[in-house]
Short mmCIF file of C-alpha atoms and ligand atoms in Angstrom, two decimals:
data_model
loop_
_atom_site.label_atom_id
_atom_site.label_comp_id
_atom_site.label_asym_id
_atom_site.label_seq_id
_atom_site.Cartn_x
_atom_site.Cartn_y
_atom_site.Cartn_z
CA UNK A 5 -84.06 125.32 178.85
CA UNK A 6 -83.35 121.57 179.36
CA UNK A 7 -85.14 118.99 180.59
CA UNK A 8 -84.72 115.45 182.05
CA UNK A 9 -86.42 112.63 182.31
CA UNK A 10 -89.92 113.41 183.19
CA UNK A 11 -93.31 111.27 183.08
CA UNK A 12 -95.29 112.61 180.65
CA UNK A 13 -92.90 115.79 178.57
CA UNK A 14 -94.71 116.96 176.22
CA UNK A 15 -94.21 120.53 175.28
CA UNK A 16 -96.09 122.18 172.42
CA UNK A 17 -92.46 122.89 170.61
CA UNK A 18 -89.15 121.02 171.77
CA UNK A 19 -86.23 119.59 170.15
CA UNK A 20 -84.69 116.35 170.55
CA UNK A 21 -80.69 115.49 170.15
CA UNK A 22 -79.10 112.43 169.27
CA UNK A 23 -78.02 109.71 166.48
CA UNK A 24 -81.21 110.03 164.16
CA UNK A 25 -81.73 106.75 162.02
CA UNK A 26 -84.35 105.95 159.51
CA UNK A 27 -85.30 104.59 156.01
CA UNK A 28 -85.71 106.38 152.84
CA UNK A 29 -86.17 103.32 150.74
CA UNK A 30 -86.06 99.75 150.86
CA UNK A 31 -82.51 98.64 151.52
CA UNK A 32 -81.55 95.84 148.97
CA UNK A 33 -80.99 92.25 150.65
CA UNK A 34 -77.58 91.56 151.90
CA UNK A 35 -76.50 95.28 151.31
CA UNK A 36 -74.93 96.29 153.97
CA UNK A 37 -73.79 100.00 152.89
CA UNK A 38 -76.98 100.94 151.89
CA UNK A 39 -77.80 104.36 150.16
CA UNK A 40 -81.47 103.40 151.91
CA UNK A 41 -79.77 104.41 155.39
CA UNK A 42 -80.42 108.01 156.66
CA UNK A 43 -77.88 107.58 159.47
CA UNK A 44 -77.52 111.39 160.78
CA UNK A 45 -75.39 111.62 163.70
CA UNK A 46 -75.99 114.27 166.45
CA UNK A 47 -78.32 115.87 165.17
CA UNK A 48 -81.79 117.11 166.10
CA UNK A 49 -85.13 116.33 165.69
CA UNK A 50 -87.58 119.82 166.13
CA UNK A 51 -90.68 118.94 167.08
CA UNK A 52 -94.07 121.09 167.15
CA UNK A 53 -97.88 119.76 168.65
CA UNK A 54 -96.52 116.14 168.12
CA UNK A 55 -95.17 116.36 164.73
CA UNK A 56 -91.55 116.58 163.42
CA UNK A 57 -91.02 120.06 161.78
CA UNK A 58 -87.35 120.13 161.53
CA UNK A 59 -84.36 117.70 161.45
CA UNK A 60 -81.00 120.03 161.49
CA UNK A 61 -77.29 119.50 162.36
CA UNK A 62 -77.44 123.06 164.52
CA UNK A 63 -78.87 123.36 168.27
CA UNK A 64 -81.87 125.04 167.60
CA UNK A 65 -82.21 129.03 169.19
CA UNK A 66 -82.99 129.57 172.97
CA UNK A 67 -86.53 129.34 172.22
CA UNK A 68 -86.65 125.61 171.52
CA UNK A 69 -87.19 123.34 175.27
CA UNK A 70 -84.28 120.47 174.54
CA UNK A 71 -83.97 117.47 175.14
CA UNK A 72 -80.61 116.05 174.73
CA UNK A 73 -80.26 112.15 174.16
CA UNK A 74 -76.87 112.36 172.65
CA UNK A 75 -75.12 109.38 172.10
CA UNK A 76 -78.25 107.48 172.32
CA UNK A 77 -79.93 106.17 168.86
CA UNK A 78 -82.85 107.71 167.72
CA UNK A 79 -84.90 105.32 165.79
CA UNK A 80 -88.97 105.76 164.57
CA UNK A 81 -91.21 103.79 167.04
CA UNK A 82 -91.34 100.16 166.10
CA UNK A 83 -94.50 99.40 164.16
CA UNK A 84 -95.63 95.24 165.84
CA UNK A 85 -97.73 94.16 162.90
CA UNK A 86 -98.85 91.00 164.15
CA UNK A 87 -99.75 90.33 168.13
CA UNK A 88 -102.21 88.67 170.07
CA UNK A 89 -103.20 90.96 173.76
CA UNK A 90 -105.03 88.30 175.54
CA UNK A 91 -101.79 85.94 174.98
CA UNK A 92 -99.78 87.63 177.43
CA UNK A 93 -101.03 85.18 180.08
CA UNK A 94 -99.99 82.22 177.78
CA UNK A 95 -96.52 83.67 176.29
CA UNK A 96 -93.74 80.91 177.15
CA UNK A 97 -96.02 77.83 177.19
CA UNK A 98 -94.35 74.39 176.75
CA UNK A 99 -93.88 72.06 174.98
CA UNK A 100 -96.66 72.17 171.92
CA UNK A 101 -97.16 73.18 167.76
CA UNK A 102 -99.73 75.60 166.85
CA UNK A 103 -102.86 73.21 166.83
CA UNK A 104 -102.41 71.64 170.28
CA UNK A 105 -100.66 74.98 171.55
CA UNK A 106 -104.20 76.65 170.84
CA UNK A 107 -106.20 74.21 172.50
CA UNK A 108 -104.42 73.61 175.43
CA UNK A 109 -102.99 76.79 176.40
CA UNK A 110 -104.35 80.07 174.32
CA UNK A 111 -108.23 79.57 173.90
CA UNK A 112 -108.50 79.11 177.84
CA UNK A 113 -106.88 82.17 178.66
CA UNK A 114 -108.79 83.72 175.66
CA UNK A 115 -112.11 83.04 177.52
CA UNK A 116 -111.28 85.37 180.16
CA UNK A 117 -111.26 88.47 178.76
CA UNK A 118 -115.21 87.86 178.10
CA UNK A 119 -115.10 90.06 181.28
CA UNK A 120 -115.04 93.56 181.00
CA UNK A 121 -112.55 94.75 184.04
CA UNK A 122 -110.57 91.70 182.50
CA UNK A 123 -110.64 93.09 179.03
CA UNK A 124 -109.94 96.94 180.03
CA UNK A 125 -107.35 95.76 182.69
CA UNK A 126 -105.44 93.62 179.54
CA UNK A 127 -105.62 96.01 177.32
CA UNK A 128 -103.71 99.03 179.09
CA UNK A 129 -101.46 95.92 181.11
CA UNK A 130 -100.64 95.06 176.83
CA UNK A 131 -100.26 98.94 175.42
CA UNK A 132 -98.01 99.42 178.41
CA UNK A 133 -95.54 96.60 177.60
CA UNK A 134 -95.16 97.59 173.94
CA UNK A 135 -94.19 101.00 174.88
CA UNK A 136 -91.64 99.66 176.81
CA UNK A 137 -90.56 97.66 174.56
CA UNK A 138 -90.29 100.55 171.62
CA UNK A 139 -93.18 99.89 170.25
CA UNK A 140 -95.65 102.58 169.11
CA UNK A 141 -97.98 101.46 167.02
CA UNK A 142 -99.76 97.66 166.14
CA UNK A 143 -102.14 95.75 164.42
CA UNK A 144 -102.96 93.42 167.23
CA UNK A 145 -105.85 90.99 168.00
CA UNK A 146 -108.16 91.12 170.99
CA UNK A 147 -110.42 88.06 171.62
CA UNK A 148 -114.04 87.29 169.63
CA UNK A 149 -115.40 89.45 172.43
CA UNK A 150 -116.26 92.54 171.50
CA UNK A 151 -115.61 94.32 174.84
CA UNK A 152 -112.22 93.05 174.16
CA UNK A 153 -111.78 95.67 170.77
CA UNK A 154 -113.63 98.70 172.99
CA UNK A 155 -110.93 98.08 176.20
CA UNK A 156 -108.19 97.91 173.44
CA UNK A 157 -109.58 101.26 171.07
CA UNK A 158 -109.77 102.81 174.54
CA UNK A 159 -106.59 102.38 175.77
CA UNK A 160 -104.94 103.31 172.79
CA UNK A 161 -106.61 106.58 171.84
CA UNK A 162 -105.61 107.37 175.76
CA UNK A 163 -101.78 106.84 174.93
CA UNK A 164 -102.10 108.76 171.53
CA UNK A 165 -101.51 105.03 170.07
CA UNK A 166 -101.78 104.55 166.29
CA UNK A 167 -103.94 101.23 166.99
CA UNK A 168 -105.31 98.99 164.24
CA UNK A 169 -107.76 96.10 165.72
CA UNK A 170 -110.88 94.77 165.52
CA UNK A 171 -113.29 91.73 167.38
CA UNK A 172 -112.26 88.57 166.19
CA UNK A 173 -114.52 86.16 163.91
CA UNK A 174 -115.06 82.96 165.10
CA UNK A 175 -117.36 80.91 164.44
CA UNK A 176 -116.51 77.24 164.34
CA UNK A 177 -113.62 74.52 165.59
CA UNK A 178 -113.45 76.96 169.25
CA UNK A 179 -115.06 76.42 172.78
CA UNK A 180 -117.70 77.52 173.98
CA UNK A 181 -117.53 80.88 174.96
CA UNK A 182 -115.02 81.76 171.95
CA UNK A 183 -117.43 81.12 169.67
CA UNK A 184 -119.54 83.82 167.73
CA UNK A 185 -122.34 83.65 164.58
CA UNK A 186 -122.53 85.27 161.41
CA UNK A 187 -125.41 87.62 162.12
CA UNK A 188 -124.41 89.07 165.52
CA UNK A 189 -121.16 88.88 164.58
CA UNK A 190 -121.57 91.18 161.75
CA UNK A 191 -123.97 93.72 163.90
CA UNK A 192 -121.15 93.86 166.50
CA UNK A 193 -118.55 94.77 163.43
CA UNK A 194 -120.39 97.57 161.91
CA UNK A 195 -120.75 99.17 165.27
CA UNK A 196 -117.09 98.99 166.14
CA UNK A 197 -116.50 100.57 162.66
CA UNK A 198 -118.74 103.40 163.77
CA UNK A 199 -117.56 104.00 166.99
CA UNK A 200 -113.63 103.65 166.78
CA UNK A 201 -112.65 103.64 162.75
CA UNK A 202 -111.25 106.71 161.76
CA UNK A 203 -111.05 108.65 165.23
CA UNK A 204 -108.17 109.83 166.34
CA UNK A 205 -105.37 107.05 165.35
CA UNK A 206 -107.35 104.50 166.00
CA UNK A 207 -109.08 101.73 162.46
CA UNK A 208 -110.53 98.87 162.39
CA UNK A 209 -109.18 95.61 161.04
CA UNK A 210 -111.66 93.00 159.67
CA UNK A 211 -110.30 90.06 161.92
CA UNK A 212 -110.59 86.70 160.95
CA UNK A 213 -108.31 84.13 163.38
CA UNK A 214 -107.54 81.73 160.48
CA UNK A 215 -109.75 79.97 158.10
CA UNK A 216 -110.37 76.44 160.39
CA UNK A 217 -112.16 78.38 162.88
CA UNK A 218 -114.83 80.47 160.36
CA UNK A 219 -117.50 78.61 158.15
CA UNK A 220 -117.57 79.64 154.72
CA UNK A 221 -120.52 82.35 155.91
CA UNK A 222 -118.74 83.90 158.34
CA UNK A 223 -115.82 84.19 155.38
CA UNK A 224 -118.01 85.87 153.07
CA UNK A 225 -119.74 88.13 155.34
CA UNK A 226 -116.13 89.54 156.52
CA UNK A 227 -115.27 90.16 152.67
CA UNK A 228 -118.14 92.03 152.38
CA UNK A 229 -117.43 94.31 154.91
CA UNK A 230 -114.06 94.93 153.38
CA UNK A 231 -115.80 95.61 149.96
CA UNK A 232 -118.09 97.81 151.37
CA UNK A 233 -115.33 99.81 152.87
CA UNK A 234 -111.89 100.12 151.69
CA UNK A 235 -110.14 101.98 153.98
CA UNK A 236 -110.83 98.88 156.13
CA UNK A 237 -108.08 96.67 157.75
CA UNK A 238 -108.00 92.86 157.31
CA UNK A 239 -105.91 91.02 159.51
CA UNK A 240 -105.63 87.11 159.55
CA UNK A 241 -103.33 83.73 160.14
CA UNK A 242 -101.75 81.97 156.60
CA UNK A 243 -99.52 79.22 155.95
CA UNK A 244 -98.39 78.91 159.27
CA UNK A 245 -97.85 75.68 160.07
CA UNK A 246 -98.03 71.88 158.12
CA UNK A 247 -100.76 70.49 160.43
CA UNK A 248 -103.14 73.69 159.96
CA UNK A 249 -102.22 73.62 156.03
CA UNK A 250 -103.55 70.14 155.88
CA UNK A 251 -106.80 70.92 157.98
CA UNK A 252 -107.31 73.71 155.85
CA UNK A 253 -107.28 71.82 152.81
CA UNK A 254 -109.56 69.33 154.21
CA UNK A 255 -112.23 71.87 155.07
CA UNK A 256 -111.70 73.99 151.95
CA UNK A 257 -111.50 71.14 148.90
CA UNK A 258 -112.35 73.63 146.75
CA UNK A 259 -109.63 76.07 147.29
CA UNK A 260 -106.62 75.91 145.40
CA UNK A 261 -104.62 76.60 148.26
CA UNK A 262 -105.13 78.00 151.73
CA UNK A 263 -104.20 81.35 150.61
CA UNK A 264 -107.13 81.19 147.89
CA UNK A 265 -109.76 80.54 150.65
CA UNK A 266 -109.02 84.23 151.65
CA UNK A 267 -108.33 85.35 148.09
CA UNK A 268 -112.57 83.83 147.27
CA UNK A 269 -113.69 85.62 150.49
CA UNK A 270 -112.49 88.64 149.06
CA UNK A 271 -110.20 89.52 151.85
CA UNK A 272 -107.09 90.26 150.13
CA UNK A 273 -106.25 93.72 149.09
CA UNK A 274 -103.73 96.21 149.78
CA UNK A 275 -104.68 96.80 153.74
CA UNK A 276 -104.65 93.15 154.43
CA UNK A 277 -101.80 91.84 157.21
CA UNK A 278 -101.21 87.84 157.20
CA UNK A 279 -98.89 86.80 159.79
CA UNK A 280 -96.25 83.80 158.92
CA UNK A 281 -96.81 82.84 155.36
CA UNK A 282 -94.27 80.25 155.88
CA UNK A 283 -96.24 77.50 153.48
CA UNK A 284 -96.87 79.39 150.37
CA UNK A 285 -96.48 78.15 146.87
CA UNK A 286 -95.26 80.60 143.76
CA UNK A 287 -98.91 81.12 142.75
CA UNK A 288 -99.93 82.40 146.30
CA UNK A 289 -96.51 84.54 146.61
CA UNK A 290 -97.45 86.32 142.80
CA UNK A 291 -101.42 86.33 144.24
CA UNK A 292 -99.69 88.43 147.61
CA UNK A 293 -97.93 90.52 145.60
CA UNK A 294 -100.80 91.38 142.87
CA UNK A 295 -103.20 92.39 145.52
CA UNK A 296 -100.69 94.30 147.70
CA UNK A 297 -100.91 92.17 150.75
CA UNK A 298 -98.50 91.96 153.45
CA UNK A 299 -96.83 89.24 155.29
CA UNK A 300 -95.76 89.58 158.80
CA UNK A 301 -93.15 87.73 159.49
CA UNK A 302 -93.23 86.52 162.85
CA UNK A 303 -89.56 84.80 163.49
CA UNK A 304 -89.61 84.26 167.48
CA UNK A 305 -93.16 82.26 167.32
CA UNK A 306 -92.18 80.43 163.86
CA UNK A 307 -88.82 79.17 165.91
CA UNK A 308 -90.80 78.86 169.61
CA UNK A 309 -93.79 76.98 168.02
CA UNK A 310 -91.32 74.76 165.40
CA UNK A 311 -93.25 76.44 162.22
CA UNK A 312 -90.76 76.63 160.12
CA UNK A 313 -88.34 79.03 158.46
CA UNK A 314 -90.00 81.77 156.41
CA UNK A 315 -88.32 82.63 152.93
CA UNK A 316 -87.87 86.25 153.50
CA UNK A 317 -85.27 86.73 150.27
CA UNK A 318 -87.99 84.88 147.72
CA UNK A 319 -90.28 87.74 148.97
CA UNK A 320 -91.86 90.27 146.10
CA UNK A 321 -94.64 91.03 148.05
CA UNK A 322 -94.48 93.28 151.20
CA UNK A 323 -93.21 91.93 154.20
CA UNK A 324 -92.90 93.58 157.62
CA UNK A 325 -91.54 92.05 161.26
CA UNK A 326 -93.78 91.29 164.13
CA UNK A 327 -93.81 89.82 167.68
CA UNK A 328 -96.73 87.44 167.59
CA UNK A 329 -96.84 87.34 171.20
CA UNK A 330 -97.97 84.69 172.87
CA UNK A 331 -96.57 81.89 169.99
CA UNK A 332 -93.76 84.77 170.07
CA UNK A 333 -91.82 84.80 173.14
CA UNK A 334 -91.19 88.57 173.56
CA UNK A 335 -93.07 91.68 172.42
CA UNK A 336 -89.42 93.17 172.06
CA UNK A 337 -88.79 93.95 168.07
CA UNK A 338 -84.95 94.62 168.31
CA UNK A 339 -85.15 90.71 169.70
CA UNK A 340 -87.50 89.48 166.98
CA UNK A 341 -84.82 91.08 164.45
CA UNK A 342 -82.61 88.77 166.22
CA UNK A 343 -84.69 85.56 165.84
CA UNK A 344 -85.42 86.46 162.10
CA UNK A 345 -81.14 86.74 161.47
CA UNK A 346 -81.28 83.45 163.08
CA UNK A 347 -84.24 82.07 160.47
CA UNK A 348 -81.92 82.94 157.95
CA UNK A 349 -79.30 81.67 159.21
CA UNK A 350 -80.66 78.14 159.17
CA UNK A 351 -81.16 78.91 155.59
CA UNK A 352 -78.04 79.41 154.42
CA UNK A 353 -79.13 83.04 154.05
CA UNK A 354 -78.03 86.23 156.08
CA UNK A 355 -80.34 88.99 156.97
CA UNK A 356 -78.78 92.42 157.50
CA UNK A 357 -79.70 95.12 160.28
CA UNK A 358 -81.14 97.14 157.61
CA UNK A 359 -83.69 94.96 156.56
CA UNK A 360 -84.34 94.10 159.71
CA UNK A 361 -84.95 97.36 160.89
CA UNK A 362 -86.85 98.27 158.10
CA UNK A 363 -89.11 95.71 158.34
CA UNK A 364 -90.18 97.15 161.47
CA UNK A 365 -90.29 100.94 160.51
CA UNK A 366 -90.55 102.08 157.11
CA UNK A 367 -91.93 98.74 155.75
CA UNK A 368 -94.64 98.06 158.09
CA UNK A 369 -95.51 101.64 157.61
CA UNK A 370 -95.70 101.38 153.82
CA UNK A 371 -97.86 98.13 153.75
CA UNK A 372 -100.18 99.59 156.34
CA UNK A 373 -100.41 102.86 154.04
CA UNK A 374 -99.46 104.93 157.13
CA UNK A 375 -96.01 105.77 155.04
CA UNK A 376 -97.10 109.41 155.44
CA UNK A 377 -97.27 109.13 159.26
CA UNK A 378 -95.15 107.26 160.86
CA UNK A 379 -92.13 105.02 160.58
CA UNK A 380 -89.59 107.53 160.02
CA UNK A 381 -88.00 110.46 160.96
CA UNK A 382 -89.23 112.65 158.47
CA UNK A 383 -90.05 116.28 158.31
CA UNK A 384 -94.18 116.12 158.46
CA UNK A 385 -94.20 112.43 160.04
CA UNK A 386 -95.93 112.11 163.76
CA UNK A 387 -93.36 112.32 166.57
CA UNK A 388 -93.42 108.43 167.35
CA UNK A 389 -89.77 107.82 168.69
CA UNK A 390 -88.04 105.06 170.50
CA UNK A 391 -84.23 105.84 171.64
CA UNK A 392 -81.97 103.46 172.66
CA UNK A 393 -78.48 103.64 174.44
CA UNK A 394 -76.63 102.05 171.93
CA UNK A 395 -75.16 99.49 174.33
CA UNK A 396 -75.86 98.54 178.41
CA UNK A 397 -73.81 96.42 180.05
CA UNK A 398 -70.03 95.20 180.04
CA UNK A 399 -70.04 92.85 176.90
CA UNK A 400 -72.09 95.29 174.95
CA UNK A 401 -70.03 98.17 175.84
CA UNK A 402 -66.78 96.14 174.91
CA UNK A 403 -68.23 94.73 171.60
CA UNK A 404 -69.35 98.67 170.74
CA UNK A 405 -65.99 100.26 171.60
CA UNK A 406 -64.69 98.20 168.93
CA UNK A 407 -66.76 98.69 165.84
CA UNK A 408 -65.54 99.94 162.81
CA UNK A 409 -68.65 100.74 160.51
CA UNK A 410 -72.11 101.59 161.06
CA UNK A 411 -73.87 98.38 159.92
CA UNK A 412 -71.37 96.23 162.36
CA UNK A 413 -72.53 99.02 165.14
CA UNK A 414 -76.29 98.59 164.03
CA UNK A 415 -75.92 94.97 164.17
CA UNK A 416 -74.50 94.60 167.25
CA UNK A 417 -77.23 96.85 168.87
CA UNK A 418 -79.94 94.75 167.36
CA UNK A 419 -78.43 91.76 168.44
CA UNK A 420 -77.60 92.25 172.32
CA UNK A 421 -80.30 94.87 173.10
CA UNK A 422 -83.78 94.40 174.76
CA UNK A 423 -86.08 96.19 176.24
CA UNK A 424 -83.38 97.77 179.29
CA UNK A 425 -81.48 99.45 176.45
CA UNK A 426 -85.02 101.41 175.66
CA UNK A 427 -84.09 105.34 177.16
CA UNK A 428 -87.25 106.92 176.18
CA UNK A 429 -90.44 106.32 173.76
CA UNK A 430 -92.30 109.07 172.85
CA UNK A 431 -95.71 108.67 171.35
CA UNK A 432 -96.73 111.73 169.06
CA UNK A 433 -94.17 113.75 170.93
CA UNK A 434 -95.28 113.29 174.43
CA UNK A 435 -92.92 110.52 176.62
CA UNK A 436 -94.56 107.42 177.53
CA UNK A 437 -91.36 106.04 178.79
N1 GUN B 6 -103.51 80.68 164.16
C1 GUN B 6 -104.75 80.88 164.62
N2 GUN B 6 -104.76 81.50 165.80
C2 GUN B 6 -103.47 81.72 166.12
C3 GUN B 6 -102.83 82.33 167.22
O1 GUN B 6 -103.45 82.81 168.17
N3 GUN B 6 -101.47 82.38 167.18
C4 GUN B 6 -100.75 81.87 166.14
N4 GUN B 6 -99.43 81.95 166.17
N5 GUN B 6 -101.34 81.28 165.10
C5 GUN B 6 -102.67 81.21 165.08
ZN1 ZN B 7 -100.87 85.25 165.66
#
């Protein structure tokens, strides 16, 4: 039996064709034929109550429903580790850096989603445009409103989403209405943990915006919740940008660095996602590395907000690839690989497709612990799939009629693709797109 396109396949057992590619170790920088590439060309993917049970060269037998993307690339679904859902209402604002681009744009919209409907209708509005965008699963920040976690929880466990969230603390340097305190703020925490951690795909993330906006209370109170539980998520903002360095040091003296504010608090560890990391010195890079943090590199908002360039070959501590929508300019991850060639470009460095990729697959799972589940195609590993037609269009079709090796192929994809080249996402083996 063969099926096409329709909303919502999801048979109990079905097998997928096309040109699987995943990760089965870190590629080395700059290599481009790496031994890290599982590149498996028409072959198929058998997949039983949302899991992959098979990956085989031969059509499977009669009994198998198919589903035949040949010629279309088969990739895990892209793993955002770093993006904002109320800042879809703010993404392409002019003409500011971070500090003025959060005043004047981002905490205004932010105050919205105080309202339920607006909350519930952002949430499945922002789940929506990562799945069509190839995106399966993210670590993503709501607003300080709670309701703004619950819409987000909700509308993930309803798309089978692997979600990681939580409300975000805030409790100084914000307008009213975006700010909260220490003792409801805590209250409100636990009973997120309670209600969403653990169930279904769904955890929490401890979620501190960035260190300006928390007193030293509100600091320690989120490192104890991490300490009390440490299958707990911390997500927060580090070394972003020269002006928040310097107020950070300013309202920290005591810290060595801004990195070490977090590092007192007690919120690094090895389930702890910093986006941009652009600022660091050697001792914080060694610091990431000992407690097993991760860095999410965030190369489309570092370029749109004039950050800076992050140092992706000095890294020895995990780093993974995300959109940072709204400071990012597109949720799409084949277009942030893009931006983060060009980052390293403009330092005299090249970034291959590889890494790229990997830094939005296999890495990102790794560094989220998740390694087991998702990013990859492996036998075992949820059925979380984007596929892409490898090129749309007359340029892209011309420039991939004439490649010669995979890598140039790869590159080439990851370079003139967006979100039209997506053919289908499937989210634990159903079809969301
Ligand atoms: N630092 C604190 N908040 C934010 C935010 O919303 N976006 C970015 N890019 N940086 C931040
Ligand atoms: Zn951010």
């Amino acid at each position: 039996m063969s099926f096409t396109n329709q909303e919502n396949f999801a048979p109990p057992r079905w097998a997928l064709r096309g040109d699987l590619l995943d990760f089965t170790a870190a590629p080395a920088w700059g290599d481009i034929e790496s031994p890290a590439v599982r590149f498996d060309r028409d072959h198929w993917l058998l997949i039983e109550h949302g899991r992959i049970v098979g990956r085989q060269a031969e059509a499977p037998d009669e009994s198998w429903v198919r589903k035949d993307h040949a010629g279309q690339l088969v990739l895990p679904g892209f793993i955002d580790t770093h993006v904002h859902c109320p800042q879809l209402d703010v993404i392409g604002s002019y003409g500011t850096e971070l500090l003025d681009w959060l005043k004047r744009y981002t905490f205004p919209a932010e105050c919205a989603f105080a309202d339920p409907a607006r909350s519930r209708a952002g949430a499945e509005t922002f789940l929506d445009a990562l799945l069509a965008s190839g995106t399966t699963s993210a670590v993503v920040f709501p607003t300080v409103h709670k309701v703004s976690a619950e819409a987000l929880f909700d509308a993930a466990a309803a798309r089978g989403m692997r979600l990681i969230t939580g409300k975000v603390l805030m409790d100084r340097h914000a307008p009213d209405g975006l700010r909260d305190d220490v003792t409801q703020a805590e209250r409100d925490c636990v009973d997120l943990i309670q209600r969403f951690h653990g169930r279904e795909r769904l955890a929490y993330a401890v979620t501190v915006r960035f260190a300006p906006t928390s007193t030293p209370a509100q600091l320690a109170m989120a490192g104890g919740l991490c300490r009390a539980d440490a299958s707990l998520y911390m997500q927060t903002h580090v070394a972003e940008n020269r002006a928040e360095v310097a107020w950070v040091a300013e309202l920290f003296p005591e810290a060595r660095s801004y990195l070490d504010v977090y590092e007192q608090a007690g919120l690094l560890h090895e389930r702890a996602v910093l986006a941009h990391g652009i600022w660091l010195d050697p001792a914080d890079k060694r610091l990431l590395a000992e407690r097993g943090a991760q860095i999410a590199h965030c190369p489309s908002s570092n370029l749109f907000l004039g950050s800076g360039l992050f140092d992706w070959p000095d890294a020895a501590f995990n780093v993974s690839l995300a959109s940072d929508v709204g400071g990012g300019t597109t949720l799409s991850l084949p277009r942030n690989m893009l931006d983060a060639y060009k980052v390293q470009a403009l330092r005299g460095q090249r970034l291959t497709a590889w890494t790229a990729l990997h830094g939005a697959t296999r890495a990102a799972a790794q560094a989220l612990q998740l390694g087991d589940e998702i990013g990859g195609l492996s036998v075992g590993q949820t059925a979380d799939l984007c596929v892409w037609d490898w090129a749309r269009g007359p340029v892209a079709q011309a420039r991939d009629a004439v490649v010669k090796e995979l890598h140039e192929r790869v590159f080439a994809w990851m370079t003139l693709s967006d979100e039209r080249n997506l053919a289908a996402c499937y989210v634990a083996g159903r079809q969301r797109v």
